[in-house]
Each structure stands twice: as C-alpha cells, then as structure tokens.
Tab-separated table of C-alpha atoms in Angstrom:
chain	number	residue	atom	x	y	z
J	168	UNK	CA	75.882	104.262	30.253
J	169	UNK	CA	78.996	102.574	28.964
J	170	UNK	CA	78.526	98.502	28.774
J	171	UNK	CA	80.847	96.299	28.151
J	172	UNK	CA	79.648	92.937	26.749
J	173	UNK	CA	82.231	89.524	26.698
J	174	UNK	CA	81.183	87.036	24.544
J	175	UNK	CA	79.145	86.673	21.619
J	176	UNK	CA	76.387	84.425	21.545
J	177	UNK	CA	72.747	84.214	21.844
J	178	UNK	CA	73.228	85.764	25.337
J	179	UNK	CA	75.765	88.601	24.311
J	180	UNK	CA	73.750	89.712	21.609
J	181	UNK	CA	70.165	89.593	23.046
J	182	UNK	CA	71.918	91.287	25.558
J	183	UNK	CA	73.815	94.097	23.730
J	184	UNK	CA	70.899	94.802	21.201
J	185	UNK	CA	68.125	95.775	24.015
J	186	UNK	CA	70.451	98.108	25.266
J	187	UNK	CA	71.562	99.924	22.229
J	188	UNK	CA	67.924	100.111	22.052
J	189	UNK	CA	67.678	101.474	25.277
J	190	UNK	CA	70.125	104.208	24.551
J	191	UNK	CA	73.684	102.628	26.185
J	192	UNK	CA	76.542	102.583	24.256
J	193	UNK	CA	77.686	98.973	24.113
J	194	UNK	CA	81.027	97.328	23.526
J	195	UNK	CA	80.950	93.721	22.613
J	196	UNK	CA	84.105	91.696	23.776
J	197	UNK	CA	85.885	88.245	22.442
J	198	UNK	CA	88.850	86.543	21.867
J	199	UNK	CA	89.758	88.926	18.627
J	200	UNK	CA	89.437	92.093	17.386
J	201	UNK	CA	87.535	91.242	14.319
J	202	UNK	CA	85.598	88.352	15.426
J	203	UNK	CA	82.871	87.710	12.855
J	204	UNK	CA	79.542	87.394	15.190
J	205	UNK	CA	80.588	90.498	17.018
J	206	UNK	CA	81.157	92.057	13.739
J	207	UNK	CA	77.837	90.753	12.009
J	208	UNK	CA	75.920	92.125	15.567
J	209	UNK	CA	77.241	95.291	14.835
J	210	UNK	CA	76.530	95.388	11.082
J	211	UNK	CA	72.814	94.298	12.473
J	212	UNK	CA	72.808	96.985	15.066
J	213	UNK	CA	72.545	99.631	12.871
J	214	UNK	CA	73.851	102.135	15.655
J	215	UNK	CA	76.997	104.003	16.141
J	216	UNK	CA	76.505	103.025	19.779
J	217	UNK	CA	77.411	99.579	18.992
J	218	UNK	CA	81.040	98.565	18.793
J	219	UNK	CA	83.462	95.950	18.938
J	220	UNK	CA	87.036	94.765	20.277
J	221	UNK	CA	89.004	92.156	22.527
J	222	UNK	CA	87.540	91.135	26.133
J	223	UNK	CA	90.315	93.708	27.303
J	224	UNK	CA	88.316	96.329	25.144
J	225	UNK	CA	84.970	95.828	26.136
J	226	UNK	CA	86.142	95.393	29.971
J	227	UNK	CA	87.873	98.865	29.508
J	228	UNK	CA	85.235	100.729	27.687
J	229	UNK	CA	82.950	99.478	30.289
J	230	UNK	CA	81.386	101.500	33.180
J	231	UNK	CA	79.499	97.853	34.014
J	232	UNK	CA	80.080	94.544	32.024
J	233	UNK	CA	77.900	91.650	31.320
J	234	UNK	CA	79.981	88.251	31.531
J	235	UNK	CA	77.753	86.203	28.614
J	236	UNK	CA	80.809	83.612	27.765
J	237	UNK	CA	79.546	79.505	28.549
J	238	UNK	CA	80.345	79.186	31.865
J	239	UNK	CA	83.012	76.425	31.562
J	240	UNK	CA	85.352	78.846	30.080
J	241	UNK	CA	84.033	82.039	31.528
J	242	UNK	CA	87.098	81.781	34.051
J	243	UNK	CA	89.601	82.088	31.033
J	244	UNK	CA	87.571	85.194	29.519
J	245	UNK	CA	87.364	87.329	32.190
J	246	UNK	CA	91.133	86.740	32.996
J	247	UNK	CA	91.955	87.752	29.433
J	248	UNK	CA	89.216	90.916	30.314
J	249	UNK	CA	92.035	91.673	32.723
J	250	UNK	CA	91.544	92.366	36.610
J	251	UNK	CA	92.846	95.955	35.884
J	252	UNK	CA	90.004	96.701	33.748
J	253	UNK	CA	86.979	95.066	36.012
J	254	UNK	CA	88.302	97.018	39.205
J	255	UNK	CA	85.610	98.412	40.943
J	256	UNK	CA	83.214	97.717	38.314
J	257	UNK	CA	80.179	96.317	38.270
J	258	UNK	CA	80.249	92.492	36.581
J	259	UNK	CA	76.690	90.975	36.094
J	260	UNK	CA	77.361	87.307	35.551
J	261	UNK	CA	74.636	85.751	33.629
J	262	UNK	CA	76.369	82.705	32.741
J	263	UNK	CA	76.032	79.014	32.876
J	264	UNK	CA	78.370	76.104	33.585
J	265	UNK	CA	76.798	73.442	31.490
J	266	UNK	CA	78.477	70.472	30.355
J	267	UNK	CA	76.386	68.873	26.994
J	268	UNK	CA	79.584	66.625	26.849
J	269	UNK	CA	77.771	63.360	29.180
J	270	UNK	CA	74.475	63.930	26.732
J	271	UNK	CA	71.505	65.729	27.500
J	272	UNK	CA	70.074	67.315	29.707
J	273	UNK	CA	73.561	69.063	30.365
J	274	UNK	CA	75.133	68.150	34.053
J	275	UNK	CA	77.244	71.337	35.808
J	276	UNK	CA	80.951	72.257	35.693
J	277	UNK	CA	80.662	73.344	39.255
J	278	UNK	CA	76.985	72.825	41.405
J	279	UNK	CA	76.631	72.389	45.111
J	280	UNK	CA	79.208	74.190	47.525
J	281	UNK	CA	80.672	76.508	45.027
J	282	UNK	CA	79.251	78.394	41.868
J	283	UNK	CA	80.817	80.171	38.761
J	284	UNK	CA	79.988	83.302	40.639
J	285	UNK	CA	81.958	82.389	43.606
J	286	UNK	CA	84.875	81.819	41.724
J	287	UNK	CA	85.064	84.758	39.581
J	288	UNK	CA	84.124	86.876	42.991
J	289	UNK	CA	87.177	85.494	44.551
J	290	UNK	CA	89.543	85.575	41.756
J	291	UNK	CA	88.297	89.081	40.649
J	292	UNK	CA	88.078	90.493	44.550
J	293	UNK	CA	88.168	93.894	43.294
J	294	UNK	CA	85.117	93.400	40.932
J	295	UNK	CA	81.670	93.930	41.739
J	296	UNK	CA	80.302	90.294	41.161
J	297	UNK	CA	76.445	90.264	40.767
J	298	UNK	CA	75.193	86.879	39.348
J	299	UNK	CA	71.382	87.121	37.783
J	300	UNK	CA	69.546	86.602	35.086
J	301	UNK	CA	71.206	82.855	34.390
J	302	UNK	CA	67.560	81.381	35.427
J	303	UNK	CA	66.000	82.278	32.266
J	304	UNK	CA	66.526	82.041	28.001
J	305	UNK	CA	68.153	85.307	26.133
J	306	UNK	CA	65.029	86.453	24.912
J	307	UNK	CA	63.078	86.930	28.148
J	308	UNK	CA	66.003	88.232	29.792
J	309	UNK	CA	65.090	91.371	28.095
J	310	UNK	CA	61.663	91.097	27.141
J	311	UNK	CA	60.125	89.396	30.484
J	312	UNK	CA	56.443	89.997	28.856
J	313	UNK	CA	57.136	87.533	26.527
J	314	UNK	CA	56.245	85.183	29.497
J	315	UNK	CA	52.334	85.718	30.749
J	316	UNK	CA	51.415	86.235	34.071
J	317	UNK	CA	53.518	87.681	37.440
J	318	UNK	CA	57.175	85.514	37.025
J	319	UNK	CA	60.430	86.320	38.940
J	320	UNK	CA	64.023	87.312	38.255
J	321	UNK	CA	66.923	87.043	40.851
J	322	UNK	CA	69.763	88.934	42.258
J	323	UNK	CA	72.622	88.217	44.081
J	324	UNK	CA	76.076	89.641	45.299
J	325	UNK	CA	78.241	90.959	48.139
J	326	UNK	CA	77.831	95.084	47.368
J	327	UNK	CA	74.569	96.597	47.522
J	328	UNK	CA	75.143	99.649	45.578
J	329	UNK	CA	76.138	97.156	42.387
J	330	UNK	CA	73.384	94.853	43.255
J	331	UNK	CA	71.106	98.339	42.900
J	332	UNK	CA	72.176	99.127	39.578
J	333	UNK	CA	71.628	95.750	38.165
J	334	UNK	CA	68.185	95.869	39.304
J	335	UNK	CA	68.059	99.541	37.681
J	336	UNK	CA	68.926	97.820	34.373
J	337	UNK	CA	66.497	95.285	35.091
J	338	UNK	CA	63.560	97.729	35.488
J	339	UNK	CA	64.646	99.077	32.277
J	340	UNK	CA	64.104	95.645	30.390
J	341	UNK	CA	60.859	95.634	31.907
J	342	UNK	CA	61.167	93.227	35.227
J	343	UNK	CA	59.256	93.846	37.999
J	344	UNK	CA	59.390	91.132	40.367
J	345	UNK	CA	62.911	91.025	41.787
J	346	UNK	CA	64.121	89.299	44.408
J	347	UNK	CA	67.775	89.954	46.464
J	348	UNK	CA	68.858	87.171	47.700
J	349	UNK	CA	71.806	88.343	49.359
J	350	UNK	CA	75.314	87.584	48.853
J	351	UNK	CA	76.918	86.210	46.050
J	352	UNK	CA	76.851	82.385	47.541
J	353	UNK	CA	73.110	82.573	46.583
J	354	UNK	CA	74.555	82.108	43.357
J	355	UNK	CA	74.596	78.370	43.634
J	356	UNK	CA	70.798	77.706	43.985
J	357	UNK	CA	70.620	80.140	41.018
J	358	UNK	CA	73.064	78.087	38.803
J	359	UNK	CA	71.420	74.775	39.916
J	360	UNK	CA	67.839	75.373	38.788
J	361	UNK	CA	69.308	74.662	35.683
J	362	UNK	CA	69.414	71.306	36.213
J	363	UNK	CA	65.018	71.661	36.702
J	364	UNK	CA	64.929	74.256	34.293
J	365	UNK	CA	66.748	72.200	31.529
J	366	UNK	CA	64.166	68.935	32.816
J	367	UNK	CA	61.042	71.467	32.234
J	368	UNK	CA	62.438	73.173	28.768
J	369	UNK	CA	62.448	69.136	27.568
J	370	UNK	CA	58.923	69.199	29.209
J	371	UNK	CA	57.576	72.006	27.660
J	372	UNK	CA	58.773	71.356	24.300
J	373	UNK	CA	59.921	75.144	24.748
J	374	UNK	CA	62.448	77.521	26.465
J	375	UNK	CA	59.526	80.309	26.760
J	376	UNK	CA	59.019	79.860	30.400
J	377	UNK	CA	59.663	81.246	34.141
J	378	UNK	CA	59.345	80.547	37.831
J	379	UNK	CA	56.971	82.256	40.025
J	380	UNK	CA	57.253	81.977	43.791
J	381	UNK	CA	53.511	82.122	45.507
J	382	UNK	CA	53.299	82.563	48.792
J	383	UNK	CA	51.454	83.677	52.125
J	384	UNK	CA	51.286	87.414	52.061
R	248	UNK	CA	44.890	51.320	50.612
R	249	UNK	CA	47.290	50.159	52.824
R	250	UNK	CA	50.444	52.360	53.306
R	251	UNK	CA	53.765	52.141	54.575
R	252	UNK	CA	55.681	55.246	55.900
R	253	UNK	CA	59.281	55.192	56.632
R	254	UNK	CA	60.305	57.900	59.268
R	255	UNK	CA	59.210	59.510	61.837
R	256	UNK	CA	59.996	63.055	61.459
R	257	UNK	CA	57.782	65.869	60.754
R	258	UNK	CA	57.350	64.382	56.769
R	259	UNK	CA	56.689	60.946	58.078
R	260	UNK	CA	54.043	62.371	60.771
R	261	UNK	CA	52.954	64.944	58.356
R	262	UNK	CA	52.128	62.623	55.485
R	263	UNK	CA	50.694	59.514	57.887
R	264	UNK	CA	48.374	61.937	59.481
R	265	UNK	CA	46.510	63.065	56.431
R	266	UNK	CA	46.719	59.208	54.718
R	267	UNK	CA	44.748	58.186	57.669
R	268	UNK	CA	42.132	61.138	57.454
R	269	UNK	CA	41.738	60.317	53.752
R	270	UNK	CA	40.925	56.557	54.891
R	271	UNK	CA	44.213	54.653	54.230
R	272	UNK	CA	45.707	51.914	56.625
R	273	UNK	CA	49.581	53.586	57.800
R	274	UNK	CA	52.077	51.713	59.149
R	275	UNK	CA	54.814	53.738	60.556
R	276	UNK	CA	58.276	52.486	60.568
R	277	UNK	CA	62.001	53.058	62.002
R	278	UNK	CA	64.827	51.562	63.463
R	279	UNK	CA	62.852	49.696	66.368
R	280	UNK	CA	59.681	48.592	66.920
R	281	UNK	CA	58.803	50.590	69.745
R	282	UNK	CA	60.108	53.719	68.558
R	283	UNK	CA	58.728	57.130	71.084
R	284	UNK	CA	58.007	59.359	68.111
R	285	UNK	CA	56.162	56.771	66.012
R	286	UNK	CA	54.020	55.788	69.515
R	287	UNK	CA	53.032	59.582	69.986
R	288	UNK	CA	51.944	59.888	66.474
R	289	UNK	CA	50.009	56.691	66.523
R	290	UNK	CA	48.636	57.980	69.856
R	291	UNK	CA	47.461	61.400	68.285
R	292	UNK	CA	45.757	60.261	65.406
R	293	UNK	CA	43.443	58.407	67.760
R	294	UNK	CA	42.366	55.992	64.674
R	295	UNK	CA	42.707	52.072	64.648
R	296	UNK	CA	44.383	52.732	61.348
R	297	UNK	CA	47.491	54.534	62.264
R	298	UNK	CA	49.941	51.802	63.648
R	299	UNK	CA	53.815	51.807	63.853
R	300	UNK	CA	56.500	48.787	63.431
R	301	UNK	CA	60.007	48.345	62.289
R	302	UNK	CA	60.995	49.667	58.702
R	303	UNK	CA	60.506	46.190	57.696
R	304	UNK	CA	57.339	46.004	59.347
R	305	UNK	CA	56.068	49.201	57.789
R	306	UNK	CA	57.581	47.875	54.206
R	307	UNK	CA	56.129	44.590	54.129
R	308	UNK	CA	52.431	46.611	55.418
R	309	UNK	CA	52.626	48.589	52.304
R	310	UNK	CA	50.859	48.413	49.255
R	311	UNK	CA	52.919	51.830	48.535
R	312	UNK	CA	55.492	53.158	50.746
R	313	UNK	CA	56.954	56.335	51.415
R	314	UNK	CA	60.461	57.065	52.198
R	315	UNK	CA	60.598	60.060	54.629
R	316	UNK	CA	64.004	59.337	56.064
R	317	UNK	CA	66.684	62.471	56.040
R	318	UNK	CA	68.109	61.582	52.748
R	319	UNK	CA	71.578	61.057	53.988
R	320	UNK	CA	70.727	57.831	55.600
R	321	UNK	CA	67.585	56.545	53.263
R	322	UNK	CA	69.544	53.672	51.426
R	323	UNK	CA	70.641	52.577	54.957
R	324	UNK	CA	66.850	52.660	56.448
R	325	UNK	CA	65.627	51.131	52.807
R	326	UNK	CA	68.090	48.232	53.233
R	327	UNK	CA	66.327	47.720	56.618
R	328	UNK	CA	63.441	48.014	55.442
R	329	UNK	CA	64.367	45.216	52.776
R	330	UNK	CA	64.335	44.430	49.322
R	331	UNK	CA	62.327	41.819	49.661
R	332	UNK	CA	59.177	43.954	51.085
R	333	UNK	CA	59.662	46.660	48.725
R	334	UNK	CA	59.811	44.297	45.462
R	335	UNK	CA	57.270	45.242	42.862
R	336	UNK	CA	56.254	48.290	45.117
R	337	UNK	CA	55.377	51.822	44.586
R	338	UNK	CA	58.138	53.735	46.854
R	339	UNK	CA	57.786	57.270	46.936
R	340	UNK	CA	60.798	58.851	47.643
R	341	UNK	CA	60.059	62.972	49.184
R	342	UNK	CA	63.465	62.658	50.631
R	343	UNK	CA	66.091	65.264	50.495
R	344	UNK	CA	69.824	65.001	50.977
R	345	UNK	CA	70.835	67.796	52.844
R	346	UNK	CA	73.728	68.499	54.712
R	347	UNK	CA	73.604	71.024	57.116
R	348	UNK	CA	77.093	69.644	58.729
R	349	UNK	CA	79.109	72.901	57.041
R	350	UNK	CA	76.609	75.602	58.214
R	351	UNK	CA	73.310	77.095	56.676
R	352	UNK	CA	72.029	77.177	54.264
R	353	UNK	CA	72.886	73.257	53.759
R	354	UNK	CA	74.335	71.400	50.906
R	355	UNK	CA	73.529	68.197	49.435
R	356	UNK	CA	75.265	64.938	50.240
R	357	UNK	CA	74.463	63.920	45.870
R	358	UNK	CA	74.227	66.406	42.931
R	359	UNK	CA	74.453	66.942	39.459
R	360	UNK	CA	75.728	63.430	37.941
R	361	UNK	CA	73.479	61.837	40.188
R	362	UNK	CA	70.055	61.521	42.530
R	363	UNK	CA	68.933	60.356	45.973
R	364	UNK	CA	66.075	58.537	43.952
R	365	UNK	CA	68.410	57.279	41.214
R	366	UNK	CA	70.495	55.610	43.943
R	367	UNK	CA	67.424	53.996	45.453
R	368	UNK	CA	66.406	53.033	41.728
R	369	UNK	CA	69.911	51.471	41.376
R	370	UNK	CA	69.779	49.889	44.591
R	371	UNK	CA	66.243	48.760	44.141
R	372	UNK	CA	65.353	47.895	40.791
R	373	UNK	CA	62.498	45.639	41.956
R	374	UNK	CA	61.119	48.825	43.471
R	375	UNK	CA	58.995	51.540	41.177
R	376	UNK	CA	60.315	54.510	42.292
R	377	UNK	CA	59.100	57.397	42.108
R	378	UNK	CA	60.162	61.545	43.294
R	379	UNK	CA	57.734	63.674	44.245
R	380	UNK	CA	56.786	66.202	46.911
R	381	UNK	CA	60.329	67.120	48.135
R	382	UNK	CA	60.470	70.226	46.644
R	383	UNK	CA	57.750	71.580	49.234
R	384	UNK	CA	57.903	72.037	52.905
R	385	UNK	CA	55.636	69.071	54.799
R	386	UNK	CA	52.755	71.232	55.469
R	387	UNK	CA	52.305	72.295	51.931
R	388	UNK	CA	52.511	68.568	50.893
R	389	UNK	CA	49.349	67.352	52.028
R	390	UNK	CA	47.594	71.059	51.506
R	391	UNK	CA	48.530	72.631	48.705
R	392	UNK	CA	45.743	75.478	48.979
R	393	UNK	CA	47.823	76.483	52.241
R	394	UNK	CA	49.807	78.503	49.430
R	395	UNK	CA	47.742	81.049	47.623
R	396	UNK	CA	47.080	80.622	43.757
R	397	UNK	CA	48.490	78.465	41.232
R	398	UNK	CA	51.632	76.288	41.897
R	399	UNK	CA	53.041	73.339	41.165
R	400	UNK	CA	54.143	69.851	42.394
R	401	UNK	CA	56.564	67.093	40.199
R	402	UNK	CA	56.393	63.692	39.791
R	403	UNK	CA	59.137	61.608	37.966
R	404	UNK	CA	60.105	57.957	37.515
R	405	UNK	CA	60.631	54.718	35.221
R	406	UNK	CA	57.066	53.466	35.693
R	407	UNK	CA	54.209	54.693	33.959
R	408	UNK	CA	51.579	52.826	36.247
R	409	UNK	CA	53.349	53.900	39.484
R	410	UNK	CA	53.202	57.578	38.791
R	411	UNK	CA	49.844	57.217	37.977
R	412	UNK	CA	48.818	56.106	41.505
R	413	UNK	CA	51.448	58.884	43.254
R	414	UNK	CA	49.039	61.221	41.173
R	415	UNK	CA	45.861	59.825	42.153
R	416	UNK	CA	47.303	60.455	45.607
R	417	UNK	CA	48.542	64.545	44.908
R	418	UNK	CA	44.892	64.943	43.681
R	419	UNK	CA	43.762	63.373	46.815
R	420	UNK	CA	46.072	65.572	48.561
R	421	UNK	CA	44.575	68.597	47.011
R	422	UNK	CA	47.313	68.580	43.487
R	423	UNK	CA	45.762	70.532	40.755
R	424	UNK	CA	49.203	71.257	38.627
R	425	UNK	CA	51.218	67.697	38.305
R	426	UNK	CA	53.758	67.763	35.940
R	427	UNK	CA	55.549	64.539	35.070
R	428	UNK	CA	59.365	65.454	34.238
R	429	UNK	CA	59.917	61.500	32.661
R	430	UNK	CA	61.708	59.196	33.790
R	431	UNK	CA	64.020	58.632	37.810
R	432	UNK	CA	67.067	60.808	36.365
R	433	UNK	CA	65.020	64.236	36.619
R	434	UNK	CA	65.051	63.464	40.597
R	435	UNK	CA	68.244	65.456	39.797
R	436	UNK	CA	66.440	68.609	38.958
R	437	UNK	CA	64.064	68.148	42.163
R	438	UNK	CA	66.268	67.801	44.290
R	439	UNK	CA	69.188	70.316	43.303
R	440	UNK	CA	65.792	73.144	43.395
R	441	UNK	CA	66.532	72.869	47.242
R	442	UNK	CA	69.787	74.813	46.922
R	443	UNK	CA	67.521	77.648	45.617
R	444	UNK	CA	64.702	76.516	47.982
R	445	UNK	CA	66.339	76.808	51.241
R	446	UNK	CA	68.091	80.738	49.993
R	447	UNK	CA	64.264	81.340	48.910
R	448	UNK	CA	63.252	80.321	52.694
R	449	UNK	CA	65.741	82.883	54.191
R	450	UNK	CA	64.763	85.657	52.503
R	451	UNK	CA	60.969	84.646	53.047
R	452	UNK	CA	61.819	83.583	56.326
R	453	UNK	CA	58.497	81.486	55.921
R	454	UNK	CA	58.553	78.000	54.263
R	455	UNK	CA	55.335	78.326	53.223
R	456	UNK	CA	56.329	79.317	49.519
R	457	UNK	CA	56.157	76.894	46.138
R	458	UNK	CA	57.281	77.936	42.584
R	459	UNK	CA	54.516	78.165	39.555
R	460	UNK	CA	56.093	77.889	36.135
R	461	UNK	CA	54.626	80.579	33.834
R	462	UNK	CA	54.462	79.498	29.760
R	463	UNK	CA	52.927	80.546	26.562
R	464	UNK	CA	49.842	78.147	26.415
C-alpha cells in the first residue's frame, strides 16, 4: 500500500519505519522538500520504499495518510496537504493538541465539545477522518507487546469501510484489542485522556504504559 | 468514624449505605432537613446510624465528608454546607461536572485549565480535598470485585494525611490498585476520563466497566 506520512517527528517516523518494514511504500511529508529529519529517516531506512517530499507530496502519493504533525498546527499542515489530494482518502489522525506553553503537564488546544478530529473532519468533508492511536507513545503504537498483559487501542470515525482499514493496519502492528467507538465525535474522550495519561506518564516515571478496560462479560 | 454525605442521589445513597454496613455513623445532607430521598434511604438502611439533616447538618456531623452533589451545583451545596463545618476536614470530592443540557453523551461544565476539585480547593482552602472514585459508576465504588480482574481507582490532593485516610477507606471498600496522581490539579485528568468514560458506556452499554493501566514492572 501507498502511505503518505505528514510530519516528522517521533510519531512520523515510528510510524513510517514499521511500515517500510511491513512492506508499504511510505512517503514522508513536511513543510520542504529537503527537510533534514525526513531526509536523515530516509538515509536510516535503508529502503527504496522510503521517500520524501512536501505535505502536498506525501498527501498525493498516498492511497491512506497518517496526520503525525503536533496537533496545534495540524490544521495548517493538512491545508498545505491540500483538500484535492486527501479526497476520498483515508486520514488516520493520531495527533495531539497539547499546549507545554502554561508548564507541565501540557493543557489542550481544543478539549470538551470539539476535538482536532472534528475539525479536520469538517474542514476536510471529503476526507476519510479516522482519529486513533493518539492514546498511546510512538513506540507502542507499533509494537503494542512492548506493553505486558491484554491493553486496548481505539477507533473512531464517520465511514466504516475507512474505519476497517485502519484496524487492518492495526492488526498488522500487532493490536488485538480494538475497540470502535463510533463516529468521529468519540474523538474528544480520545484526545482528553491525555490530560490522565500525561498525570500517569509523571506517575510512572515512564511513557511505557496502556489502558485496559475490564469488564462483566 | 463519623461521616458526612452530601447528596442524595444514587452516589450519596450508594456510598452511605455501605459506610453504615462497614460501621460508620452517616449523616445525610441536602437542601432541607426533611428531604423525601434522604428519609427513604435512612428508612432502608434500617440502622440507628444512618440519619439525614441539612448540608450543614451533615457537614458539621462529619469527621470526613463526601461531596456527591451533580458537580454543576457542588460549590453552591458546599457553600451551604459551610466553610465553617468543613474547616480542617477531609472532603472527598467523587463529583462529576457533566452537562447533559446539549444532548448525549454529556460535556463538562470545567475542563482542561481547570477542576471541579480545584475550584472547591480554591474555594475551600481550610478544607483537605481530595478526588477520588468519580471515574467509576456508584456500584463499582463501594465493590470493586463487581468488575472482573485487576483495575484501578485514583486518589489525588494537597494533603498527604488526608489521602491517606480516603485510602484506608478504598481498602475498606474493597481497593487493591490505588494510585496517588499528586497533588488537587490532577482532578483534571479524573475528571476529563469521563468524556472517554461515558463513549466507553455506549458502546458497552453496561457501566459496569473500569480501566487497568498495563506497565513494564
């Protein structure tokens, strides 16, 4: 599968290197053409499979693109993506809108009765918004054994079919307990566990950790 | 130990009800003295213990209180109940400030910059406040094993000593996993988890679910 990846952080390129590994050919995306982190993840790719370019190029090469910009500016990224290359396509937001600038633990740029993933839904209509994967650090995104024991990941968004193939890619890194939960509004209880998440991380001394929901069966 | 609970909703019953089987003295208290819900749980606990005043009634009782009042209108009832009876005090806030005014699931009336039990902290500052519990549904609060396996319930505050005796408490209620997230400002991170609470609730459609956090030990 073609993936386009926009941004190029921790996030990006955890991202972008499981799935080279995984076979898919992978695009990372930022402001420039030559950006240096894109470029270095390449270099450390060591795969023809991994490439770089603009947002617009990574959007475009696409067949399904991971939005891994910080959330505050996320908005700004995508539109520089370009609505004409995210029509119809899948977009798995795994972004966060923290703000370190009040101190830490980071507060939200949006919490409550709206979510990043609302917003780019409605200013990308023609995209496939699916918002997961925000609840947990880079490295288990793609490794979820790293974590002991049964542990959950999370879905969300308006169109099945996309929400299908997100958990497809899921199952590939490994996850096996995941939950729908519905449309993409569910995305603001999945943005604001950051706000316990960040509270435990301090706690634990450690960002190697992950909810599990018990419950009657 | 002689306990004060304010509100008389299913919390307020829920928690009173199981103090007095563990041997506490409960005071139930609301607007009026003579209040019908308050009367039919005094009534149905059939013990000399359980007895029911005003809010001030219940917080001058109180060794420790509880606020069980919808969150919305807790700093109203707490001002009631007065700052003179809660001075020096244990109050355990379990509240949660939902708003289910715009549809389901609800919002919350405070987020993100700021707490339920921060304002009651601010308000307060004779009081040792302390959050706990509200991130479960009543039933589960007073027994934990009604939820299969391990899981997990929160206690934060400013006061060493009072968390100490909300703990002793949790164990009494059947707590095994207590983890102390510091000091009142993580009442943030407890209460936000009800945005992803109540979406966890609809797709259960149970509320007898609690999260377990999975680490490297």
């Amino acid at each position: 599968m073609r993936i386009g990846i926009l941004g190029t952080g921790t996030v990006g390129s955890t991202l972008g290197t499981k799935l080279v590994q995984l076979g898919h050919e992978v695009k990372m995306g930022s402001r420039s053409t030559n950006n240096e982190k894109a470029a270095e993840w390449v270099r450390n790719s060591h795969s023809s499979k991994a490439t770089q370019g603009t947002f617009s190029d990574a959007a475009s090469f696409g067949e399904l693109v991971f939005n891994c910009t910080p959330g505050a500016v996320s908005l700004e990224a995508l539109e520089m993506a370009g609505p004409q290359n995210l029509r119809g396509k899948v977009l798995v937001d795994v972004a966060n809108v923290l703000d370190f600038s009040k101190g830490m633990p980071p507060t939200l740029t949006v919490a409550n009765t709206d979510s990043l993933a609302e917003q780019i839904q409605r200013t990308f209509p023609d995209a496939k918004v699916v918002k997961s994967l925000n609840t947990v650090a880079a490295e288990i995104m793609v490794d979820p054994q790293m974590v002991p024991g049964d542990h959950d990941v999370f879905v969300c968004g308006n169109d099945a079919e996309a929400k299908n193939q997100v958990k497809k890619i899921l199952g590939e890194f490994g996850w096996k307990n995941i939950t729908d939960l519905g449309d993409i509004s569910s995305a603001r209880g999945l943005e604001m566990w950051l706000a316990l998440w960040w509270r435990l991380r301090m706690y634990f001394q450690s960002r190697i950790f992950n909810l599990h929901l018990q419950r009657q069966s």
